[in-house]
mmCIF file of C-alpha atoms and ligand atoms in Angstrom:
data_model
loop_
_atom_site.group_PDB
_atom_site.id
_atom_site.type_symbol
_atom_site.label_atom_id
_atom_site.label_comp_id
_atom_site.label_asym_id
_atom_site.label_seq_id
_atom_site.Cartn_x
_atom_site.Cartn_y
_atom_site.Cartn_z
ATOM 1 C CA MET X 546 -1.376 4.669 7.674
ATOM 2 C CA SER X 547 -0.673 1.360 5.954
ATOM 3 C CA GLY X 548 -0.183 -0.241 2.550
ATOM 4 C CA PRO X 549 0.986 2.113 -0.234
ATOM 5 C CA ASP X 550 0.893 5.174 2.062
ATOM 6 C CA GLN X 551 3.243 3.581 4.551
ATOM 7 C CA LEU X 552 5.621 2.463 1.777
ATOM 8 C CA GLN X 553 5.693 6.016 0.441
ATOM 9 C CA ALA X 554 6.299 7.361 3.931
ATOM 10 C CA VAL X 555 9.238 5.033 4.570
ATOM 11 C CA ALA X 556 10.758 5.963 1.208
ATOM 12 C CA ALA X 557 10.412 9.642 2.156
ATOM 13 C CA ALA X 558 11.961 9.020 5.592
ATOM 14 C CA PHE X 559 14.871 7.210 3.914
ATOM 15 C CA GLU X 560 15.411 10.038 1.472
ATOM 16 C CA ALA X 561 15.169 12.717 4.167
ATOM 17 C CA HIS X 562 17.778 10.935 6.246
ATOM 18 C CA PHE X 563 20.228 9.635 3.629
ATOM 19 C CA GLY X 564 19.690 12.155 0.821
ATOM 20 C CA THR X 565 18.903 9.541 -1.871
ATOM 21 C CA ALA X 566 15.856 7.413 -2.677
ATOM 22 C CA PRO X 567 15.886 3.784 -1.427
ATOM 23 C CA GLN X 568 16.288 0.879 -3.847
ATOM 24 C CA VAL X 569 13.657 -1.340 -2.205
ATOM 25 C CA VAL X 570 10.727 -0.799 0.192
ATOM 26 C CA ALA X 571 8.780 -3.559 1.955
ATOM 27 C CA SER X 572 6.330 -3.886 4.816
ATOM 28 C CA ALA X 573 4.864 -6.561 7.079
ATOM 29 C CA PRO X 574 1.783 -6.587 9.334
ATOM 30 C CA GLY X 575 1.357 -7.066 13.051
ATOM 31 C CA ARG X 576 -1.182 -9.594 14.304
ATOM 32 C CA VAL X 577 -3.856 -10.063 16.904
ATOM 33 C CA ASN X 578 -4.216 -13.540 18.343
ATOM 34 C CA LEU X 579 -7.812 -14.699 18.859
ATOM 35 C CA LEU X 580 -7.192 -17.996 20.675
ATOM 36 C CA GLY X 581 -4.238 -20.216 21.616
ATOM 37 C CA GLU X 582 -1.799 -18.289 23.792
ATOM 38 C CA HIS X 583 1.682 -19.606 24.591
ATOM 39 C CA THR X 584 0.679 -22.807 22.828
ATOM 40 C CA ASP X 585 3.072 -22.200 19.921
ATOM 41 C CA TYR X 586 6.335 -23.110 21.675
ATOM 42 C CA ASN X 587 4.515 -26.208 22.956
ATOM 43 C CA GLY X 588 3.693 -27.472 19.464
ATOM 44 C CA GLY X 589 0.017 -26.500 19.757
ATOM 45 C CA TYR X 590 -2.618 -24.598 17.772
ATOM 46 C CA VAL X 591 -3.026 -20.831 17.358
ATOM 47 C CA LEU X 592 -5.676 -18.680 15.680
ATOM 48 C CA PRO X 593 -4.311 -15.210 14.825
ATOM 49 C CA ILE X 594 -5.304 -12.540 12.282
ATOM 50 C CA ALA X 595 -2.697 -10.462 10.432
ATOM 51 C CA LEU X 596 -3.752 -6.818 10.870
ATOM 52 C CA LYS X 597 -4.660 -4.651 7.892
ATOM 53 C CA HIS X 598 -3.636 -1.220 9.117
ATOM 54 C CA LEU X 599 -0.895 -1.823 11.650
ATOM 55 C CA SER X 600 2.468 -2.666 10.123
ATOM 56 C CA VAL X 601 6.187 -1.983 9.910
ATOM 57 C CA ALA X 602 7.831 -0.681 6.725
ATOM 58 C CA VAL X 603 11.526 -0.876 5.849
ATOM 59 C CA ALA X 604 13.391 0.909 3.040
ATOM 60 C CA VAL X 605 16.872 -0.258 2.050
ATOM 61 C CA SER X 606 19.703 0.457 -0.344
ATOM 62 C CA ARG X 607 23.245 -0.696 -0.753
ATOM 63 C CA GLY X 608 25.320 1.457 1.618
ATOM 64 C CA ALA X 609 28.451 3.565 1.554
ATOM 65 C CA VAL X 610 30.766 1.570 3.831
ATOM 66 C CA PRO X 611 31.448 -2.172 3.292
ATOM 67 C CA GLY X 612 30.371 -4.274 6.271
ATOM 68 C CA VAL X 613 28.420 -1.448 7.918
ATOM 69 C CA ILE X 614 24.668 -1.049 8.402
ATOM 70 C CA GLU X 615 23.476 2.526 8.783
ATOM 71 C CA ALA X 616 19.979 2.402 10.202
ATOM 72 C CA TRP X 617 17.465 5.130 10.868
ATOM 73 C CA SER X 618 14.164 4.839 12.679
ATOM 74 C CA ASP X 619 11.507 7.531 12.647
ATOM 75 C CA THR X 620 9.842 5.774 15.568
ATOM 76 C CA PHE X 621 12.897 6.000 17.821
ATOM 77 C CA HIS X 622 14.222 9.201 16.165
ATOM 78 C CA GLU X 623 17.527 7.501 16.283
ATOM 79 C CA ALA X 624 20.329 6.629 13.880
ATOM 80 C CA GLU X 625 22.333 3.506 14.696
ATOM 81 C CA THR X 626 25.480 2.258 12.985
ATOM 82 C CA ARG X 627 26.233 -1.438 13.310
ATOM 83 C CA ALA X 628 29.026 -3.594 11.911
ATOM 84 C CA ILE X 629 27.725 -6.778 10.260
ATOM 85 C CA GLY X 630 29.898 -8.914 12.578
ATOM 86 C CA GLU X 631 28.553 -7.375 15.786
ATOM 87 C CA ALA X 632 26.717 -9.249 18.528
ATOM 88 C CA ARG X 633 23.330 -8.093 19.851
ATOM 89 C CA ALA X 634 23.386 -4.885 21.835
ATOM 90 C CA GLY X 635 19.873 -4.684 23.315
ATOM 91 C CA ARG X 636 18.834 -2.014 20.814
ATOM 92 C CA TRP X 637 16.037 -1.819 18.235
ATOM 93 C CA SER X 638 18.537 -2.289 15.407
ATOM 94 C CA ASP X 639 19.301 -5.805 16.730
ATOM 95 C CA TYR X 640 16.236 -7.083 14.844
ATOM 96 C CA LEU X 641 17.452 -5.582 11.580
ATOM 97 C CA LEU X 642 21.065 -6.641 12.122
ATOM 98 C CA GLY X 643 20.024 -10.200 13.013
ATOM 99 C CA CYS X 644 17.893 -10.505 9.869
ATOM 100 C CA VAL X 645 20.579 -9.058 7.609
ATOM 101 C CA LYS X 646 23.189 -11.403 9.092
ATOM 102 C CA ALA X 647 20.871 -14.387 8.644
ATOM 103 C CA VAL X 648 20.411 -13.997 4.897
ATOM 104 C CA ALA X 649 22.911 -11.508 3.432
ATOM 105 C CA GLU X 650 26.003 -11.318 5.621
ATOM 106 C CA ALA X 651 28.414 -11.817 2.705
ATOM 107 C CA GLN X 652 26.600 -9.276 0.492
ATOM 108 C CA VAL X 653 26.544 -6.585 3.199
ATOM 109 C CA ALA X 654 30.221 -7.261 4.034
ATOM 110 C CA GLU X 655 30.862 -6.204 0.452
ATOM 111 C CA THR X 656 28.336 -3.422 -0.200
ATOM 112 C CA GLY X 657 27.248 -2.049 3.188
ATOM 113 C CA LEU X 658 23.568 -1.312 3.803
ATOM 114 C CA ARG X 659 21.349 1.662 4.538
ATOM 115 C CA ALA X 660 17.931 1.132 6.079
ATOM 116 C CA ALA X 661 15.068 3.271 7.330
ATOM 117 C CA VAL X 662 12.251 1.873 9.463
ATOM 118 C CA ILE X 663 8.821 3.269 10.300
ATOM 119 C CA THR X 664 5.965 1.660 12.157
ATOM 120 C CA ASN X 665 2.479 2.439 13.376
ATOM 121 C CA LEU X 666 2.391 -0.718 15.512
ATOM 122 C CA PRO X 667 2.566 0.124 19.212
ATOM 123 C CA LEU X 668 5.482 -1.586 20.943
ATOM 124 C CA GLY X 669 4.698 -3.827 23.911
ATOM 125 C CA ALA X 670 0.994 -4.141 23.075
ATOM 126 C CA GLY X 671 1.162 -7.858 22.249
ATOM 127 C CA LEU X 672 0.620 -7.232 18.521
ATOM 128 C CA SER X 673 3.979 -8.546 17.250
ATOM 129 C CA SER X 674 5.866 -5.370 16.484
ATOM 130 C CA SER X 675 9.165 -7.249 16.577
ATOM 131 C CA ALA X 676 8.032 -10.029 14.236
ATOM 132 C CA ALA X 677 6.702 -7.434 11.784
ATOM 133 C CA LEU X 678 10.079 -5.654 11.867
ATOM 134 C CA GLU X 679 11.855 -8.954 11.229
ATOM 135 C CA VAL X 680 9.603 -9.984 8.344
ATOM 136 C CA ALA X 681 9.707 -6.524 6.733
ATOM 137 C CA SER X 682 13.517 -6.479 7.066
ATOM 138 C CA LEU X 683 13.850 -9.932 5.519
ATOM 139 C CA ARG X 684 11.482 -9.023 2.677
ATOM 140 C CA ALA X 685 13.437 -5.847 1.918
ATOM 141 C CA VAL X 686 16.909 -7.367 2.116
ATOM 142 C CA THR X 687 16.071 -10.504 0.116
ATOM 143 C CA ARG X 688 14.599 -8.322 -2.651
ATOM 144 C CA LEU X 689 17.581 -5.975 -2.606
ATOM 145 C CA TYR X 690 20.030 -8.841 -3.175
ATOM 146 C CA GLY X 691 17.778 -11.059 -5.307
ATOM 147 C CA ILE X 692 17.641 -13.860 -2.698
ATOM 148 C CA GLU X 693 14.736 -16.320 -3.229
ATOM 149 C CA MET X 694 12.825 -17.185 -0.044
ATOM 150 C CA SER X 695 9.239 -18.395 0.343
ATOM 151 C CA PRO X 696 6.958 -16.743 2.942
ATOM 152 C CA GLN X 697 7.322 -19.893 5.101
ATOM 153 C CA GLU X 698 11.111 -19.744 4.858
ATOM 154 C CA ILE X 699 11.037 -16.067 5.841
ATOM 155 C CA ALA X 700 8.888 -16.922 8.893
ATOM 156 C CA ILE X 701 11.282 -19.668 9.980
ATOM 157 C CA ALA X 702 14.334 -17.425 9.479
ATOM 158 C CA ALA X 703 12.686 -14.571 11.406
ATOM 159 C CA ARG X 704 11.894 -16.814 14.368
ATOM 160 C CA ALA X 705 15.479 -18.087 14.386
ATOM 161 C CA VAL X 706 16.727 -14.468 14.535
ATOM 162 C CA GLU X 707 14.466 -13.787 17.491
ATOM 163 C CA ASN X 708 15.481 -17.005 19.313
ATOM 164 C CA ASP X 709 19.194 -17.107 18.539
ATOM 165 C CA PHE X 710 20.231 -13.482 17.957
ATOM 166 C CA VAL X 711 17.800 -11.352 19.966
ATOM 167 C CA GLY X 712 17.566 -14.025 22.670
ATOM 168 C CA MET X 713 13.784 -14.223 23.043
ATOM 169 C CA PRO X 714 12.616 -17.884 23.229
ATOM 170 C CA CYS X 715 9.353 -17.292 21.304
ATOM 171 C CA GLY X 716 7.366 -19.731 19.171
ATOM 172 C CA ILE X 717 6.606 -19.220 15.473
ATOM 173 C CA MET X 718 3.082 -17.764 15.588
ATOM 174 C CA ASP X 719 3.982 -14.097 15.122
ATOM 175 C CA GLN X 720 6.518 -14.460 12.334
ATOM 176 C CA PHE X 721 4.340 -16.998 10.512
ATOM 177 C CA THR X 722 1.254 -14.786 10.697
ATOM 178 C CA SER X 723 3.155 -11.696 9.574
ATOM 179 C CA SER X 724 4.800 -13.490 6.654
ATOM 180 C CA VAL X 725 2.143 -15.976 5.492
ATOM 181 C CA GLY X 726 -1.150 -14.479 6.765
ATOM 182 C CA GLN X 727 -3.502 -12.522 4.543
ATOM 183 C CA PRO X 728 -4.240 -9.243 6.346
ATOM 184 C CA GLY X 729 -7.840 -9.309 7.575
ATOM 185 C CA ALA X 730 -8.305 -13.117 7.496
ATOM 186 C CA ALA X 731 -7.761 -15.476 10.416
ATOM 187 C CA LEU X 732 -5.175 -18.237 10.154
ATOM 188 C CA PHE X 733 -5.506 -21.509 12.047
ATOM 189 C CA LEU X 734 -1.962 -22.831 12.426
ATOM 190 C CA ASP X 735 -0.653 -26.131 13.741
ATOM 191 C CA THR X 736 2.705 -24.905 15.048
ATOM 192 C CA ARG X 737 4.146 -28.420 15.100
ATOM 193 C CA THR X 738 3.631 -29.215 11.409
ATOM 194 C CA LEU X 739 3.150 -25.628 10.122
ATOM 195 C CA ALA X 740 -0.010 -26.819 8.323
ATOM 196 C CA PHE X 741 -2.437 -23.905 8.201
ATOM 197 C CA THR X 742 -6.017 -23.061 7.229
ATOM 198 C CA PRO X 743 -7.060 -19.486 6.348
ATOM 199 C CA VAL X 744 -10.547 -18.641 7.671
ATOM 200 C CA PRO X 745 -12.606 -15.510 6.960
ATOM 201 C CA GLY X 746 -13.890 -13.533 9.951
ATOM 202 C CA PHE X 747 -17.538 -13.159 10.999
ATOM 203 C CA ALA X 748 -19.883 -11.251 8.685
ATOM 204 C CA GLU X 749 -21.840 -9.454 11.416
ATOM 205 C CA HIS X 750 -19.216 -9.155 14.154
ATOM 206 C CA ARG X 751 -15.827 -7.496 14.464
ATOM 207 C CA PHE X 752 -12.746 -8.202 16.543
ATOM 208 C CA VAL X 753 -11.800 -4.991 18.341
ATOM 209 C CA VAL X 754 -8.282 -4.616 19.737
ATOM 210 C CA VAL X 755 -7.950 -2.335 22.765
ATOM 211 C CA HIS X 756 -4.648 -1.433 24.418
ATOM 212 C CA SER X 757 -4.853 -1.493 28.210
ATOM 213 C CA GLY X 758 -2.148 1.161 28.496
ATOM 214 C CA VAL X 759 0.181 -1.277 30.309
ATOM 215 C CA SER X 760 3.091 -2.133 28.026
ATOM 216 C CA HIS X 761 5.135 -5.298 28.373
ATOM 217 C CA GLN X 762 8.687 -6.119 27.420
ATOM 218 C CA LEU X 763 8.806 -9.764 26.392
ATOM 219 C CA THR X 764 12.546 -9.942 26.735
ATOM 220 C CA ASP X 765 11.823 -9.450 30.452
ATOM 221 C CA SER X 766 11.870 -12.641 32.438
ATOM 222 C CA GLY X 767 8.124 -13.535 32.561
ATOM 223 C CA TYR X 768 7.951 -15.058 29.083
ATOM 224 C CA ALA X 769 11.179 -17.042 29.446
ATOM 225 C CA THR X 770 9.991 -18.292 32.845
ATOM 226 C CA ARG X 771 6.829 -19.716 31.230
ATOM 227 C CA VAL X 772 8.903 -21.429 28.530
ATOM 228 C CA ALA X 773 11.121 -22.985 31.228
ATOM 229 C CA GLU X 774 8.062 -24.069 33.257
ATOM 230 C CA CYS X 775 6.569 -25.771 30.195
ATOM 231 C CA ASN X 776 9.818 -27.622 29.585
ATOM 232 C CA ALA X 777 9.881 -28.738 33.228
ATOM 233 C CA ALA X 778 6.208 -29.829 33.003
ATOM 234 C CA SER X 779 6.913 -31.841 29.824
ATOM 235 C CA ALA X 780 9.782 -33.600 31.596
ATOM 236 C CA ALA X 781 7.612 -34.304 34.674
ATOM 237 C CA LEU X 782 4.843 -35.705 32.462
ATOM 238 C CA ASP X 783 7.268 -37.566 30.216
ATOM 239 C CA VAL X 784 6.086 -36.074 26.919
ATOM 240 C CA GLU X 785 8.087 -34.360 24.211
ATOM 241 C CA MET X 786 5.790 -31.339 24.112
ATOM 242 C CA LEU X 787 2.747 -30.324 26.181
ATOM 243 C CA SER X 788 0.574 -30.425 23.045
ATOM 244 C CA ASP X 789 1.012 -34.229 23.186
ATOM 245 C CA LEU X 790 -1.460 -34.084 26.091
ATOM 246 C CA GLY X 791 -5.249 -33.826 25.874
ATOM 247 C CA PRO X 792 -8.269 -33.484 28.162
ATOM 248 C CA GLY X 793 -7.900 -37.183 29.068
ATOM 249 C CA ASP X 794 -4.575 -36.405 30.775
ATOM 250 C CA LEU X 795 -5.929 -33.782 33.187
ATOM 251 C CA ALA X 796 -5.861 -36.114 36.204
ATOM 252 C CA ARG X 797 -2.174 -36.919 35.849
ATOM 253 C CA ILE X 798 -1.413 -33.276 35.007
ATOM 254 C CA GLY X 799 -3.049 -32.290 38.311
ATOM 255 C CA ALA X 800 -0.687 -34.593 40.196
ATOM 256 C CA ILE X 801 2.576 -32.830 39.233
ATOM 257 C CA PRO X 802 3.849 -30.005 41.476
ATOM 258 C CA GLU X 803 2.492 -26.428 41.502
ATOM 259 C CA PRO X 804 2.667 -24.302 39.358
ATOM 260 C CA LEU X 805 3.735 -26.750 36.614
ATOM 261 C CA ASN X 806 0.358 -28.526 36.810
ATOM 262 C CA ARG X 807 -1.516 -25.297 36.058
ATOM 263 C CA ARG X 808 0.883 -24.282 33.313
ATOM 264 C CA ALA X 809 0.356 -27.636 31.562
ATOM 265 C CA ARG X 810 -3.413 -27.444 32.117
ATOM 266 C CA HIS X 811 -3.511 -24.043 30.376
ATOM 267 C CA ILE X 812 -1.826 -25.488 27.299
ATOM 268 C CA VAL X 813 -4.322 -28.384 27.155
ATOM 269 C CA THR X 814 -7.256 -25.986 27.709
ATOM 270 C CA ASP X 815 -6.195 -23.354 25.190
ATOM 271 C CA ASN X 816 -5.320 -25.968 22.590
ATOM 272 C CA ARG X 817 -8.833 -27.398 22.874
ATOM 273 C CA LEU X 818 -10.450 -23.932 22.832
ATOM 274 C CA THR X 819 -8.482 -23.052 19.691
ATOM 275 C CA ARG X 820 -9.638 -26.179 17.855
ATOM 276 C CA GLU X 821 -13.219 -25.424 18.891
ATOM 277 C CA GLY X 822 -12.683 -21.817 17.820
ATOM 278 C CA LEU X 823 -11.800 -22.895 14.302
ATOM 279 C CA VAL X 824 -15.102 -24.789 14.070
ATOM 280 C CA ALA X 825 -17.114 -21.872 15.512
ATOM 281 C CA LEU X 826 -15.506 -19.472 13.052
ATOM 282 C CA GLN X 827 -16.117 -21.789 10.114
ATOM 283 C CA GLN X 828 -19.749 -22.191 11.173
ATOM 284 C CA GLY X 829 -20.229 -18.445 11.695
ATOM 285 C CA ASP X 830 -21.161 -19.074 15.338
ATOM 286 C CA ALA X 831 -20.060 -15.836 17.028
ATOM 287 C CA VAL X 832 -21.841 -16.653 20.307
ATOM 288 C CA ALA X 833 -19.867 -19.890 20.700
ATOM 289 C CA PHE X 834 -16.644 -18.129 19.715
ATOM 290 C CA GLY X 835 -17.214 -15.435 22.344
ATOM 291 C CA ARG X 836 -17.649 -18.085 25.050
ATOM 292 C CA LEU X 837 -14.348 -19.690 24.035
ATOM 293 C CA MET X 838 -12.593 -16.311 24.341
ATOM 294 C CA ILE X 839 -13.944 -15.833 27.870
ATOM 295 C CA ALA X 840 -12.788 -19.335 28.876
ATOM 296 C CA SER X 841 -9.377 -18.675 27.353
ATOM 297 C CA HIS X 842 -8.938 -15.459 29.335
ATOM 298 C CA ALA X 843 -9.798 -17.298 32.563
ATOM 299 C CA SER X 844 -7.142 -19.885 31.758
ATOM 300 C CA GLU X 845 -4.572 -17.164 30.980
ATOM 301 C CA ARG X 846 -5.421 -15.491 34.290
ATOM 302 C CA ASP X 847 -5.794 -18.425 36.685
ATOM 303 C CA ASP X 848 -3.594 -21.178 35.277
ATOM 304 C CA TYR X 849 -0.953 -19.415 33.196
ATOM 305 C CA GLU X 850 -0.868 -16.225 35.310
ATOM 306 C CA ILE X 851 0.060 -13.892 32.448
ATOM 307 C CA THR X 852 -2.700 -11.299 32.861
ATOM 308 C CA VAL X 853 -2.540 -8.084 34.900
ATOM 309 C CA PRO X 854 -5.360 -6.334 36.854
ATOM 310 C CA GLU X 855 -5.790 -3.784 34.032
ATOM 311 C CA THR X 856 -6.409 -6.414 31.322
ATOM 312 C CA ASP X 857 -8.650 -8.449 33.664
ATOM 313 C CA ALA X 858 -10.769 -5.341 34.334
ATOM 314 C CA LEU X 859 -10.883 -4.439 30.648
ATOM 315 C CA VAL X 860 -12.021 -7.936 29.663
ATOM 316 C CA ALA X 861 -14.804 -7.879 32.274
ATOM 317 C CA ALA X 862 -15.932 -4.407 31.166
ATOM 318 C CA ALA X 863 -15.765 -5.445 27.499
ATOM 319 C CA VAL X 864 -18.322 -8.187 28.119
ATOM 320 C CA ASP X 865 -20.509 -5.940 30.307
ATOM 321 C CA ALA X 866 -20.568 -3.403 27.476
ATOM 322 C CA GLY X 867 -21.948 -5.974 25.032
ATOM 323 C CA ALA X 868 -19.003 -7.955 23.620
ATOM 324 C CA LEU X 869 -19.774 -11.663 23.057
ATOM 325 C CA GLY X 870 -16.322 -12.472 24.421
ATOM 326 C CA ALA X 871 -12.973 -10.908 25.199
ATOM 327 C CA ARG X 872 -9.498 -11.942 26.280
ATOM 328 C CA GLN X 873 -5.976 -10.672 26.699
ATOM 329 C CA THR X 874 -4.024 -11.219 23.473
ATOM 330 C CA GLY X 875 -0.343 -11.920 22.809
ATOM 331 C CA GLY X 876 2.556 -12.644 25.123
ATOM 332 C CA GLY X 877 0.797 -11.083 28.104
ATOM 333 C CA PHE X 878 1.823 -9.312 31.307
ATOM 334 C CA GLY X 879 -0.193 -6.375 29.979
ATOM 335 C CA GLY X 880 -0.686 -5.153 26.439
ATOM 336 C CA ALA X 881 -3.941 -5.378 24.519
ATOM 337 C CA ILE X 882 -7.215 -7.258 24.779
ATOM 338 C CA VAL X 883 -9.335 -8.429 21.851
ATOM 339 C CA ALA X 884 -13.129 -8.379 22.044
ATOM 340 C CA LEU X 885 -15.802 -9.778 19.696
ATOM 341 C CA VAL X 886 -18.432 -7.085 19.163
ATOM 342 C CA PRO X 887 -21.601 -7.003 17.000
ATOM 343 C CA ARG X 888 -20.746 -4.902 13.940
ATOM 344 C CA ALA X 889 -23.578 -2.437 14.446
ATOM 345 C CA GLN X 890 -22.475 -1.756 18.041
ATOM 346 C CA VAL X 891 -18.746 -1.232 17.485
ATOM 347 C CA GLU X 892 -18.805 2.544 17.674
ATOM 348 C CA ASP X 893 -20.933 2.750 20.844
ATOM 349 C CA TRP X 894 -18.984 -0.089 22.424
ATOM 350 C CA CYS X 895 -15.632 1.651 21.817
ATOM 351 C CA ALA X 896 -17.020 4.903 23.233
ATOM 352 C CA ALA X 897 -18.260 3.109 26.368
ATOM 353 C CA ILE X 898 -14.918 1.376 26.983
ATOM 354 C CA THR X 899 -12.728 4.418 26.406
ATOM 355 C CA ALA X 900 -15.014 6.524 28.630
ATOM 356 C CA GLN X 901 -14.554 3.984 31.403
ATOM 357 C CA PHE X 902 -10.769 3.476 31.132
ATOM 358 C CA ALA X 903 -8.622 6.591 30.837
ATOM 359 C CA HIS X 904 -5.643 4.642 29.471
ATOM 360 C CA ALA X 905 -7.517 2.382 27.045
ATOM 361 C CA ARG X 906 -6.925 2.989 23.339
ATOM 362 C CA VAL X 907 -8.745 1.304 20.443
ATOM 363 C CA LEU X 908 -5.989 0.092 18.087
ATOM 364 C CA ALA X 909 -7.819 -1.918 15.439
ATOM 365 C CA VAL X 910 -11.219 -3.155 14.320
ATOM 366 C CA THR X 911 -10.993 -6.219 12.068
HETATM 367 C C1 LIG M 560 4.638 -13.780 21.870
HETATM 368 C C2 LIG M 560 5.538 -14.774 21.151
HETATM 369 C C3 LIG M 560 4.725 -15.837 20.425
HETATM 370 C C4 LIG M 560 3.678 -16.469 21.343
HETATM 371 C C5 LIG M 560 2.889 -15.394 22.077
HETATM 372 C C6 LIG M 560 1.964 -15.975 23.099
HETATM 373 O O1 LIG M 560 3.912 -13.019 20.958
HETATM 374 O O2 LIG M 560 6.368 -14.114 20.223
HETATM 375 O O3 LIG M 560 5.585 -16.811 19.890
HETATM 376 O O4 LIG M 560 4.276 -17.370 22.225
HETATM 377 O O5 LIG M 560 3.748 -14.473 22.724
HETATM 378 O O6 LIG M 560 0.986 -16.743 22.506
#
C-alpha cells in the first residue's frame, strides 16, 4: 500500500483512534541506496533511489491539551503521550517529537497535537524507515501550521533531529532522498554541496531489494564506531573529510594504523565507484553498473566490515542466480541487499533466491 491508499489508511487509523478526522495527512518514501555507503558523513557521493511503494504516512490535527503530543502508531500498536519540552526517551515517538520541536514548538505549546503514524517500511532493513518518519512528520506539521519549508530545508531539519535529538550521527543521504527524491528515479547527490542530479533507472533491468532477515539497529554502537573511525582517519591523514582523498592517496592511506587505513580506503573506493556508477547509469550500461555493485560489496565487507554472513551469502547467491551485480544496502550490519536483475528474469530470480534462503523476503522491485 502506498500513495493515496496509504494516506486514506492513515486518516482512517487517526479517526479510529481519536474519534475525529485528521486535519492534514502526509507521507514520505523510504530509499534503497545503489552505491556510496557511509560516504555521506564523509562529504562524499551517494546514489540512492526513493522507493515508490514503501513509505511512512502521518496524520495530524491540533490536539486537546496544550503542550502535549498524543501519538498513535498502528505499526507499534501503541499510544504514546509526550510533553513538547521532553527529552528523548528511546521510543518511536522520539522521531515525531524531535520534528515537532524543531519546527513548531511554540504552536504545539499552545494548541497541543494529535498524530497517527502508519508504515509499510520494514524497520532495520536499511531502507530509511526513520528518515521517512521524520520527513513525513515535518511535511504534516509544517502544513498544519502553515510553515513554509522547501524540500531541501526539510531534509536538513530532519537530519538535525536525527543527529541532535535522537542521537544517531548519520549523514544526510536518507533524509535528502526521502524529501527531495522522485520515487522511482535515482538521485546522484554530492553530500558536501547538496548538488544533485536525478537519473532514470535502466530500461531493461530492475533493482530488486531483498531483506536478509537480519535486522539492524543503527543506534547500536557499530554505526557510531565507524563515524568515530572516519574522524580519527581524517585527523591521521590531515584532511578535513575523507572525501578530500582520491585514488592517488592510497599509498599514504595504507600507512596509517589498522583499521583506520581500511576505513579510509573504503570511502575512497566507494566514492569512485559511485561517480563511475552515475556514468554507467547515464549511459544505460547495466553490465558496468553490476560490476561496480560487486566491487562496492567487497569494500563494505573487507575494508569497512559492515556486512554479516547472511548478506554476504545473499549477495553471492544473487549473482549466481543471474543478477549483474548485488551489494548490501544502507547502514549495514544486516538488513537488505539490492541486486540488478534483467527485467525479464525478475520473477524467476526472486523465486530462486527465496527458495534458497528461508528468511529472505523480496521488499521492492524498482
Ligand atoms: C544510514 C544513515 C545514512 C548513511 C547510511 C550508510 O542509512 O542514516 O546517513 O550513512 O546509513 O550509507
